[in-house]
Tab-separated table of C-alpha atoms in Angstrom:
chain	number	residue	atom	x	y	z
A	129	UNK	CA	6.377	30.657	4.214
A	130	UNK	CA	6.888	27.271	2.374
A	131	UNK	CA	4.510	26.287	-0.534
A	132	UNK	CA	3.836	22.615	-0.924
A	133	UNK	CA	5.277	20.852	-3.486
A	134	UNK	CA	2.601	19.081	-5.139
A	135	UNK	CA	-0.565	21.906	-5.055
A	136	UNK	CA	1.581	25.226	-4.145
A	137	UNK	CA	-0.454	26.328	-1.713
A	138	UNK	CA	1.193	27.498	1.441
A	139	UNK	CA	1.842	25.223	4.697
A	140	UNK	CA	0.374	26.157	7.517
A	141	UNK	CA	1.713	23.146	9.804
A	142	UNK	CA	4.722	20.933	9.372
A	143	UNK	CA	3.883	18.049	7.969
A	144	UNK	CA	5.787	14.578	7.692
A	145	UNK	CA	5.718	12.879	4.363
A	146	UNK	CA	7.033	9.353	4.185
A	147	UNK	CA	8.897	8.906	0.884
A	148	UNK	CA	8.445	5.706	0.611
A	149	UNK	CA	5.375	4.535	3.155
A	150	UNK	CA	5.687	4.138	6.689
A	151	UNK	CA	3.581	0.615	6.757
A	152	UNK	CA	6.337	-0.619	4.268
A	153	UNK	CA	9.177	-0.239	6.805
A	154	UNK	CA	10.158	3.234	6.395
A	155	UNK	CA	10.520	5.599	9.375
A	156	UNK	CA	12.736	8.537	8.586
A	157	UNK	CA	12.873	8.627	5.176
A	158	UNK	CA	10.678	12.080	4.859
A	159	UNK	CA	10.371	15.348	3.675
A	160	UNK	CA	8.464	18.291	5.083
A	161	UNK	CA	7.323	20.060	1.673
A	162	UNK	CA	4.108	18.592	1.450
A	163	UNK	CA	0.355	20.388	3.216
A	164	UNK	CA	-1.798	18.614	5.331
A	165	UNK	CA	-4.521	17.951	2.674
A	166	UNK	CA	-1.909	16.775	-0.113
A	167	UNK	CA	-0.005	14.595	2.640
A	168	UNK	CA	-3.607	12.576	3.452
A	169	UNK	CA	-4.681	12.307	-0.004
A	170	UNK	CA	-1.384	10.734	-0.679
A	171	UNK	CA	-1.474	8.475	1.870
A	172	UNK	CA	-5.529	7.496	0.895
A	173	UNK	CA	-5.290	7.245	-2.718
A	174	UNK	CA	-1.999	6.267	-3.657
A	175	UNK	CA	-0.349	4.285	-0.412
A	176	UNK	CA	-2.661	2.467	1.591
A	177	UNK	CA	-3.744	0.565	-1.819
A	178	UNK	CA	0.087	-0.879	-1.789
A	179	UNK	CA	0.551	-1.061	1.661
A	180	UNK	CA	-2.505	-2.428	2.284
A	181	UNK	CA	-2.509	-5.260	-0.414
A	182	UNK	CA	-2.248	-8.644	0.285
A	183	UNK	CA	1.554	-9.092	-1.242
A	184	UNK	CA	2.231	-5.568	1.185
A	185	UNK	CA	0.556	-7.530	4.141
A	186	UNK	CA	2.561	-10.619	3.661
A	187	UNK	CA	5.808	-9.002	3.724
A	188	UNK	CA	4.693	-6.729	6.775
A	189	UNK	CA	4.182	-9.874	8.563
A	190	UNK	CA	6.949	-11.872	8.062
A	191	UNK	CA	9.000	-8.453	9.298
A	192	UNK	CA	7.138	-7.814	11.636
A	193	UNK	CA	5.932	-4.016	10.048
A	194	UNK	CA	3.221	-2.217	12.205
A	195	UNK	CA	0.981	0.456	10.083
A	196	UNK	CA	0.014	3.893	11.666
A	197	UNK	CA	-2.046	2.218	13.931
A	198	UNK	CA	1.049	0.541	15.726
A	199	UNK	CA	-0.853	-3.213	14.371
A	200	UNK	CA	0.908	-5.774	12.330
A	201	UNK	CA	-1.378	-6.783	9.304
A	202	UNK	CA	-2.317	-10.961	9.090
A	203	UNK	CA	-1.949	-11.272	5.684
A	204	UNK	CA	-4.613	-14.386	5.775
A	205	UNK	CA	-7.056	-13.055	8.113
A	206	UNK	CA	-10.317	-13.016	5.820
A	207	UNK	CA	-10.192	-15.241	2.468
A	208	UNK	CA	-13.553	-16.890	0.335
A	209	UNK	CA	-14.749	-20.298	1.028
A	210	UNK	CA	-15.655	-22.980	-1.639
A	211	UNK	CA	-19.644	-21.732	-1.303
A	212	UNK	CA	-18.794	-17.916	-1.173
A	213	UNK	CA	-18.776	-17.794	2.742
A	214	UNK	CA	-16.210	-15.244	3.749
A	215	UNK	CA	-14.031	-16.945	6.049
A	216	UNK	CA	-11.779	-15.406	8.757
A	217	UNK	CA	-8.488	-17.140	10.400
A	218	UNK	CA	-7.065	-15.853	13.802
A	219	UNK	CA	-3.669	-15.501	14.331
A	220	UNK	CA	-3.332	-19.394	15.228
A	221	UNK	CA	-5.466	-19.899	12.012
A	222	UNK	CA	-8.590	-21.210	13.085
A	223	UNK	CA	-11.258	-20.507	10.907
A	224	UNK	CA	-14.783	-19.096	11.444
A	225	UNK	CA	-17.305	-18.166	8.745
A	226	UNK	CA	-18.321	-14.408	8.728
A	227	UNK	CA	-22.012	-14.730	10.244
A	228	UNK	CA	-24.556	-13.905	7.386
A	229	UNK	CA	-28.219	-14.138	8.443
A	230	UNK	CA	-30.941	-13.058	5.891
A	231	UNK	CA	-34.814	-12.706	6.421
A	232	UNK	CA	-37.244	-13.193	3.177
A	233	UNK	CA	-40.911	-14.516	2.841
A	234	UNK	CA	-40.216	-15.161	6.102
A	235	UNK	CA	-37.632	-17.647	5.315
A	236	UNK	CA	-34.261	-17.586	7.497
A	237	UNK	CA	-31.202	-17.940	5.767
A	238	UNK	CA	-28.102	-18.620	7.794
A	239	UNK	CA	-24.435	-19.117	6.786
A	240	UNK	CA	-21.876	-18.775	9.893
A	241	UNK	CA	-19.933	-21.110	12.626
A	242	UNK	CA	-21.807	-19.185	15.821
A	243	UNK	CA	-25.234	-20.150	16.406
A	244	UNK	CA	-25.779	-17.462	18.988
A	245	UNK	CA	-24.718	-14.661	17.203
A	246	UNK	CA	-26.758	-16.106	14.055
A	247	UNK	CA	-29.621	-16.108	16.413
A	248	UNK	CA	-28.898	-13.074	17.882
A	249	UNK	CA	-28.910	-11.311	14.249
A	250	UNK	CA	-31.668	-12.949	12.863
A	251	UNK	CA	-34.179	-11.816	16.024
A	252	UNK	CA	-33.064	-8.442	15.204
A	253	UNK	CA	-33.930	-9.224	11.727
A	254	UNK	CA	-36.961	-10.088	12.061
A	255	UNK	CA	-37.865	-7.389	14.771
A	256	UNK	CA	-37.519	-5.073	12.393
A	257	UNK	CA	-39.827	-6.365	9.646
A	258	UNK	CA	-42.255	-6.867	12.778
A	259	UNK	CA	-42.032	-10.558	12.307
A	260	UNK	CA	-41.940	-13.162	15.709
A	261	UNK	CA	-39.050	-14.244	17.336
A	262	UNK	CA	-37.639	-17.616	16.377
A	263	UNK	CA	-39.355	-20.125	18.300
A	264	UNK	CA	-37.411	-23.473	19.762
A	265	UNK	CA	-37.990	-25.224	16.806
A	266	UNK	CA	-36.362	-22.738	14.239
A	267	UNK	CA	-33.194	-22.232	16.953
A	268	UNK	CA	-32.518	-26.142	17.100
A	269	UNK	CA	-32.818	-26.204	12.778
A	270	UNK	CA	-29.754	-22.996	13.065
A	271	UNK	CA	-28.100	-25.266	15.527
A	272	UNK	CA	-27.753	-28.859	13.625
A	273	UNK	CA	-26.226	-26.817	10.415
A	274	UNK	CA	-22.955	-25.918	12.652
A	275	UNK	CA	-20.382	-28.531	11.507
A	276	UNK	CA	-17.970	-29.616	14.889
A	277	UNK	CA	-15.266	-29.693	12.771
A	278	UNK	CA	-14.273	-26.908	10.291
A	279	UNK	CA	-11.759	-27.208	7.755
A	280	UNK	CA	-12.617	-25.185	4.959
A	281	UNK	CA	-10.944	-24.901	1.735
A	282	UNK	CA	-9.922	-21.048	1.344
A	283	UNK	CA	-8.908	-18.834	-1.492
A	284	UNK	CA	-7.095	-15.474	-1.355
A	285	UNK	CA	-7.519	-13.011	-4.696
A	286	UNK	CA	-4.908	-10.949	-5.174
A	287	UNK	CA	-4.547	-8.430	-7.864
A	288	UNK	CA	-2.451	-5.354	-7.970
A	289	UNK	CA	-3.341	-1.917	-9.924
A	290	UNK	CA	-1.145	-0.825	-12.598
A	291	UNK	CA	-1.700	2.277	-12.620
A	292	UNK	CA	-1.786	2.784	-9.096
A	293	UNK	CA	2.126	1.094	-8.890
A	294	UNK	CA	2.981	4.003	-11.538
A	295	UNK	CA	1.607	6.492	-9.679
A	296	UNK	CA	3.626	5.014	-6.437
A	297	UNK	CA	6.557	4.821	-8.544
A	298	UNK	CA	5.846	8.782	-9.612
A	299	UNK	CA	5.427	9.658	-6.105
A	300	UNK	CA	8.815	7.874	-4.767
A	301	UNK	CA	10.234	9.366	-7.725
A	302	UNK	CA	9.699	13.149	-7.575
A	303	UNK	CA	9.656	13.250	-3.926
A	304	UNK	CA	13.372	11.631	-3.830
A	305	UNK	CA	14.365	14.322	-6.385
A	306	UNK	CA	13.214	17.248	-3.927
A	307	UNK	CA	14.774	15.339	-0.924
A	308	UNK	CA	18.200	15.508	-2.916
A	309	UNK	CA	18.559	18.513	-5.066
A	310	UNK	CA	15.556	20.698	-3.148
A	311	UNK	CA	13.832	23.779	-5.359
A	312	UNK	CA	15.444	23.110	-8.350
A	313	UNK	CA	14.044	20.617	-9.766
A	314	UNK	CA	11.409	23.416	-9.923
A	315	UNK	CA	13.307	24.408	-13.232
A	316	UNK	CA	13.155	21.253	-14.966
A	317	UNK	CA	10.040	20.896	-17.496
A	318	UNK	CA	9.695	16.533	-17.575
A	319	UNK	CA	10.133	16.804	-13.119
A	320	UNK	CA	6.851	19.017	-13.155
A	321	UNK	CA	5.018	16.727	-15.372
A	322	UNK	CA	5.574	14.316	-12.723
A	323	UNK	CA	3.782	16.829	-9.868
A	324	UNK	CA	1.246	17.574	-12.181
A	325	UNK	CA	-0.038	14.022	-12.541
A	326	UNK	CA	0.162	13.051	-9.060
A	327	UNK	CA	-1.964	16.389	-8.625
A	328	UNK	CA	-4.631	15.705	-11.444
A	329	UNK	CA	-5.149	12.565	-9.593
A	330	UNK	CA	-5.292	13.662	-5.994
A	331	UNK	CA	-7.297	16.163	-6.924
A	332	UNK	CA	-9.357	15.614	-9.796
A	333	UNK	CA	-8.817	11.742	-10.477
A	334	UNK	CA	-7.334	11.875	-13.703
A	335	UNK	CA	-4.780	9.897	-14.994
A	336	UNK	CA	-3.328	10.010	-18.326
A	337	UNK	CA	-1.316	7.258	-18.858
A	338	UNK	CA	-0.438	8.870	-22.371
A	339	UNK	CA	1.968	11.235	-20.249
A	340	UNK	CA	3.841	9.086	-18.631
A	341	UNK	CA	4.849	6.868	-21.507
A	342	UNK	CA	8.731	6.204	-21.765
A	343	UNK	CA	8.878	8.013	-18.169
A	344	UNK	CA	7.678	5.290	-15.902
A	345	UNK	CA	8.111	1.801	-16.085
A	346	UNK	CA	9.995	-1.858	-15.180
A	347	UNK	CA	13.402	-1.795	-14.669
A	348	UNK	CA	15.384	-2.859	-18.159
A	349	UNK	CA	18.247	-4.656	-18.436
A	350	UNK	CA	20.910	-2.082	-18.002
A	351	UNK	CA	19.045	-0.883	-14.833
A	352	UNK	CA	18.543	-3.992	-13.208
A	353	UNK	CA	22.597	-5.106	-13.481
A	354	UNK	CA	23.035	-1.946	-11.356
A	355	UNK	CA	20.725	-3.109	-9.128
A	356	UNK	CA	21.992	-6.288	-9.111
A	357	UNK	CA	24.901	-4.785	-7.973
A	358	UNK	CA	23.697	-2.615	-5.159
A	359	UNK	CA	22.402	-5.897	-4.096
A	360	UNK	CA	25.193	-7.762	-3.454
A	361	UNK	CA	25.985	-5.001	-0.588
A	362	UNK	CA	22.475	-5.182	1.097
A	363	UNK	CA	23.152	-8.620	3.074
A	364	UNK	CA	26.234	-7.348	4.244
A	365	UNK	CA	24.819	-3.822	5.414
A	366	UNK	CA	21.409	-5.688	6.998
A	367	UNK	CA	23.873	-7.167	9.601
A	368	UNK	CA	25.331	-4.487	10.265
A	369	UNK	CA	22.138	-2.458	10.889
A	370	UNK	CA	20.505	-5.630	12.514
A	371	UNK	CA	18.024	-4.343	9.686
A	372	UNK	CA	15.978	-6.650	8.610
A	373	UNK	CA	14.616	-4.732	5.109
A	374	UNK	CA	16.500	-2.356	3.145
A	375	UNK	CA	14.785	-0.432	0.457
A	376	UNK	CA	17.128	1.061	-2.346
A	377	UNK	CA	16.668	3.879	-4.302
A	378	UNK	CA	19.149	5.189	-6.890
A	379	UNK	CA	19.481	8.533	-8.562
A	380	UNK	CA	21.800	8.435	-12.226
A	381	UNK	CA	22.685	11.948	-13.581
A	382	UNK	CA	23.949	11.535	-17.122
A	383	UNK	CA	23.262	12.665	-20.575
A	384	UNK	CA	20.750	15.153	-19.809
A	385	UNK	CA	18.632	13.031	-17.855
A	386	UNK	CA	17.667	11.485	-14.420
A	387	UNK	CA	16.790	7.880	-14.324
A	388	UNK	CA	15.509	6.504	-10.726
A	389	UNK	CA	15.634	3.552	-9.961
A	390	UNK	CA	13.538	2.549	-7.127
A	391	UNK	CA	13.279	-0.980	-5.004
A	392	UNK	CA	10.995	-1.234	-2.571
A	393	UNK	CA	11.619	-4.591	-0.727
A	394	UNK	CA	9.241	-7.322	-1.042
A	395	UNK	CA	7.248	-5.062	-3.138
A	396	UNK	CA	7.879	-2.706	-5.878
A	397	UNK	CA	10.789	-2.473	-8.420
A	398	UNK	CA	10.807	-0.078	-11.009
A	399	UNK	CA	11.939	3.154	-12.757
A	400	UNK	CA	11.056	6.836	-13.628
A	401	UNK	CA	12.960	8.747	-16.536
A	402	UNK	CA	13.401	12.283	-16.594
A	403	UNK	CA	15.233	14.768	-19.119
A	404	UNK	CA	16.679	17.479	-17.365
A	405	UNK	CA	18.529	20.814	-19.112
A	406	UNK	CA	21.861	20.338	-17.504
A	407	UNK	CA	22.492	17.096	-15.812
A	408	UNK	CA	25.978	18.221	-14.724
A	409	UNK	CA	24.084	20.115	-11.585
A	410	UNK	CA	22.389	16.531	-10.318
A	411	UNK	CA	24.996	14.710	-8.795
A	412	UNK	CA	24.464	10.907	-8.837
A	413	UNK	CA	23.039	8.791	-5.875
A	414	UNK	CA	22.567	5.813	-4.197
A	415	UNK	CA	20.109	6.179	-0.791
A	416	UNK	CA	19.613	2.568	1.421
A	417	UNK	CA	16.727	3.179	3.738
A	418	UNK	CA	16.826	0.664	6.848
A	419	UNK	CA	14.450	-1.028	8.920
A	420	UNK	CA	13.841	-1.242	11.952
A	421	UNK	CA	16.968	0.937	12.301
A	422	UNK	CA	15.803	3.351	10.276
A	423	UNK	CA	19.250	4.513	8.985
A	424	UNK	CA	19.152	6.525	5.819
A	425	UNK	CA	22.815	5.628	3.787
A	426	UNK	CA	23.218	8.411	0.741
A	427	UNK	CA	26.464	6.738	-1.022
């Protein structure tokens, strides 16, 4: 029976593990080497942060990019008004303040754009500290505050986690090289490193960011003219996908070590380095992983 790849235990149940993940416009880019309980933590700790981000939301929308739940993310829908008010846009963009209703020395405090629901809340409010109703009086106050016009000033934060784009990097990285060369990369010393930090943070939430010094990083010069490269074929292979994203992901053997070089479109660029003890085995590679065709190209 297989082991998985990342704790060694054995799987019970095939399970699909998107390479690269599924909410960034990945469908069949996968491997099956990877246990239930590995293959959720994955998806919890390390990819829903970057899928999930605003930057991964915007580029989900403007391709069109449905998560697991078969929903296509509004980047904009909930942002921070000039007072603190969360505010929420629908998908025409009209705004409406999150309704906020708070009950102290019997003092009402309201902050919303429906009066009903604020009066709704605050009954319940106060039913609970065994307080009256609202009378008349206190509805009409909650009423005059609702502006007929709203046209707030809103501001998105946005802030992505280092570390957490390393990991993603790791993960992309090591589960590439089992998708390519399969069990043995088992052999190789600096690949197992790479398991046994995305396992010391699945699993104990550890990170040691001594360890992956001079392994995982920004692409550098000499990288990014090769992806510049690779580039210049992209345009030319999204029409004749009718792909509108193409992530690219490429594998150079040389020298006793395995660089990858992974672009995720719209989101992540970057690089792992590996030393391997006989990079004449590893063949190099260039993979081009379509959407929504979902082609995988291995060049």
């Amino acid at each position: 029976m297989a082991k998985c790849i990342i704790c060694g235990d054995e799987i019970t149940a095939v399970n699909k593990e998107h390479i690269i993940p599924f909410s960034l416009g990945n469908k069949n880019f996968t491997i099956n080497a990877i246990c239930r309980e590995c293959n959720s933590l994955l998806g919890e700790k390390i990819d829903d942060e970057t899928a999930n981000s605003i930057l991964a939301k915007v580029f989900r929308q403007q391709n069109g990019i449905p998560g697991h739940s078969g929903k296509i993310p509004n980047a904009f829908a909930e942002g921070v008004g000039e007072n603190g008010e969360i505010i929420r846009l629908s998908k025409d963009f009209k705004p409406t303040i999150v309704t906020k209703v708070s009950v102290d020395d019997n003092k009402i405090h309201y902050q919303g754009s429906s009066k009903e629901e604020a009066i709704e809340i605050a009954n319940k409010k106060l039913k609970r500290k065994k307080l009256p109703q609202l009378t008349e009086e206190q509805k009409n106050e909650i009423m005059t505050k609702e502006p007929e016009k709203y046209q707030p000033t809103i501001s998105y934060n946005f802030s992505l986690n280092l570390n957490k784009i390393n990991l993603e990097w790791i993960k992309i990285a090591y589960e590439t090289l089992y998708y390519l060369f399969g069990e043995k990369i088992f052999a190789e010393k600096s690949i197992m490193e790479l398991r046994q930090i995305l396992y010391e943070y699945l699993y104990n939430d550890t990170y040691d960011e001594k360890i992956i010094q001079g392994k995982v990083g920004f692409i550098d010069k000499s990288l990014q003219q090769i992806i510049d490269n690779l580039n210049q074929n992209l345009d030319f292979l999204k029409k004749t996908l009718n792909d509108s994203v193409v992530h690219l992901i490429g594998v150079i053997s040389e020298n006793n070590e395995l660089r990858i070089m992974i672009q995720v479109e719209g989101m992540l660029t970057g690089a792992v380095r590996v030393t391997v003890n006989d990079s004449s085995i590893y063949e190099s590679a260039t993979l081009m992983i379509g959407y929504p065709s979902g082609e995988i190209i291995n060049q």
